Amino acid sequence: GGDIMPEIKVTFTDDSVVIFHEEMTFQIFNKNDDKHLPVNKASLFRHPNCGLLFSFVDILRMGEFFYNVEKPEIIYQSKNVKKIELV
């Protein structure tokens, strides 16, 4: 097998834990936005030193809410992220 795809483990304030992996694409939006604005898309990518940390923190900074484009039925609130771990 080749490289294992890098992942991060994200803990939310309600103590739910979600695993996100490299190349996952998120739609990011604010309360008053059109949820489907293509400009607000971002993907997780590996940074040489910090793994997926930087690109995930960028996503959190870009807006109030985000969801994985492959699972749009689950919407996460950026400010509810309590902990991010490289796994």
Protein backbone atom coordinates (compact mmCIF):
# COMPACT_ATOMS: atom_id res chain seq x y z
CA GLY A 1 0.00 0.00 0.00
CA GLY A 2 1.04 3.60 -0.59
CA ASP A 3 0.75 6.56 1.71
CA ILE A 4 -2.02 6.65 4.25
CA MET A 5 -4.17 9.69 3.61
CA PRO A 6 -3.53 12.22 6.39
CA GLU A 7 -6.39 12.91 8.75
CA ILE A 8 -7.34 15.25 11.54
CA LYS A 9 -9.56 14.46 14.49
CA VAL A 10 -11.85 17.37 15.32
CA THR A 11 -13.63 17.60 18.67
CA PHE A 12 -16.65 19.87 18.97
CA THR A 13 -17.97 21.59 22.09
CA ASP A 14 -20.68 18.92 22.48
CA ASP A 15 -17.81 16.36 22.61
CA SER A 16 -18.71 14.80 19.28
CA VAL A 17 -15.63 13.79 17.30
CA VAL A 18 -15.34 13.86 13.51
CA ILE A 19 -12.45 12.65 11.36
CA PHE A 20 -11.66 14.74 8.29
CA HIS A 21 -9.12 13.64 5.69
CA GLU A 22 -6.97 15.20 3.00
CA GLU A 23 -8.70 16.32 -0.21
CA MET A 24 -12.08 16.59 1.51
CA THR A 25 -13.86 19.67 0.14
CA PHE A 26 -15.98 21.94 2.30
CA GLN A 27 -18.58 24.55 1.51
CA ILE A 28 -18.27 27.48 3.91
CA PHE A 29 -21.00 30.04 4.55
CA ASN A 30 -22.36 32.64 6.94
CA LYS A 31 -25.91 32.97 8.21
CA ASN A 32 -26.95 35.44 5.52
CA ASP A 33 -25.11 33.84 2.60
CA ASP A 34 -26.41 31.77 -0.24
CA LYS A 35 -25.28 28.31 0.93
CA HIS A 36 -24.19 27.33 -2.57
CA LEU A 37 -21.81 30.16 -3.39
CA PRO A 38 -18.96 28.42 -5.22
CA VAL A 39 -16.43 31.00 -4.01
CA ASN A 40 -16.74 29.61 -0.51
CA LYS A 41 -15.32 26.19 -1.26
CA ALA A 42 -12.05 25.00 0.26
CA SER A 43 -10.23 21.68 0.46
CA LEU A 44 -8.02 20.15 3.10
CA PHE A 45 -4.44 19.81 1.96
CA ARG A 46 -1.20 18.77 3.60
CA HIS A 47 1.25 21.40 4.80
CA PRO A 48 4.88 20.18 5.05
CA ASN A 49 5.12 20.81 8.82
CA CYS A 50 1.59 20.97 10.14
CA GLY A 51 -0.27 18.34 8.18
CA LEU A 52 -3.86 19.38 7.59
CA LEU A 53 -3.91 21.84 10.49
CA PHE A 54 -3.35 25.06 8.54
CA SER A 55 -5.89 24.36 5.82
CA PHE A 56 -8.52 23.35 8.39
CA VAL A 57 -7.95 26.47 10.51
CA ASP A 58 -8.31 28.51 7.30
CA ILE A 59 -11.70 26.91 6.70
CA LEU A 60 -12.78 27.80 10.25
CA ARG A 61 -11.71 31.41 9.70
CA MET A 62 -13.57 31.72 6.38
CA GLY A 63 -17.08 31.58 7.79
CA GLU A 64 -19.51 30.65 10.53
CA PHE A 65 -20.62 27.30 9.13
CA PHE A 66 -19.15 24.58 6.95
CA TYR A 67 -20.07 21.20 5.56
CA ASN A 68 -18.39 18.41 3.65
CA VAL A 69 -19.70 18.67 0.05
CA GLU A 70 -20.15 14.89 0.01
CA LYS A 71 -22.31 15.01 3.17
CA PRO A 72 -24.25 18.28 2.91
CA GLU A 73 -26.83 17.01 5.39
CA ILE A 74 -24.40 17.67 8.28
CA ILE A 75 -23.57 21.32 8.90
CA TYR A 76 -20.87 22.21 11.41
CA GLN A 77 -20.48 25.51 13.23
CA SER A 78 -16.92 26.83 13.10
CA LYS A 79 -16.97 28.35 16.58
CA ASN A 80 -17.97 25.00 18.09
CA VAL A 81 -14.64 23.38 17.24
CA LYS A 82 -12.92 22.75 20.56
CA LYS A 83 -9.87 20.72 19.60
CA ILE A 84 -8.00 19.65 16.45
CA GLU A 85 -5.56 16.74 16.54
CA LEU A 86 -3.33 15.36 13.83
CA VAL A 87 -3.86 11.60 13.57
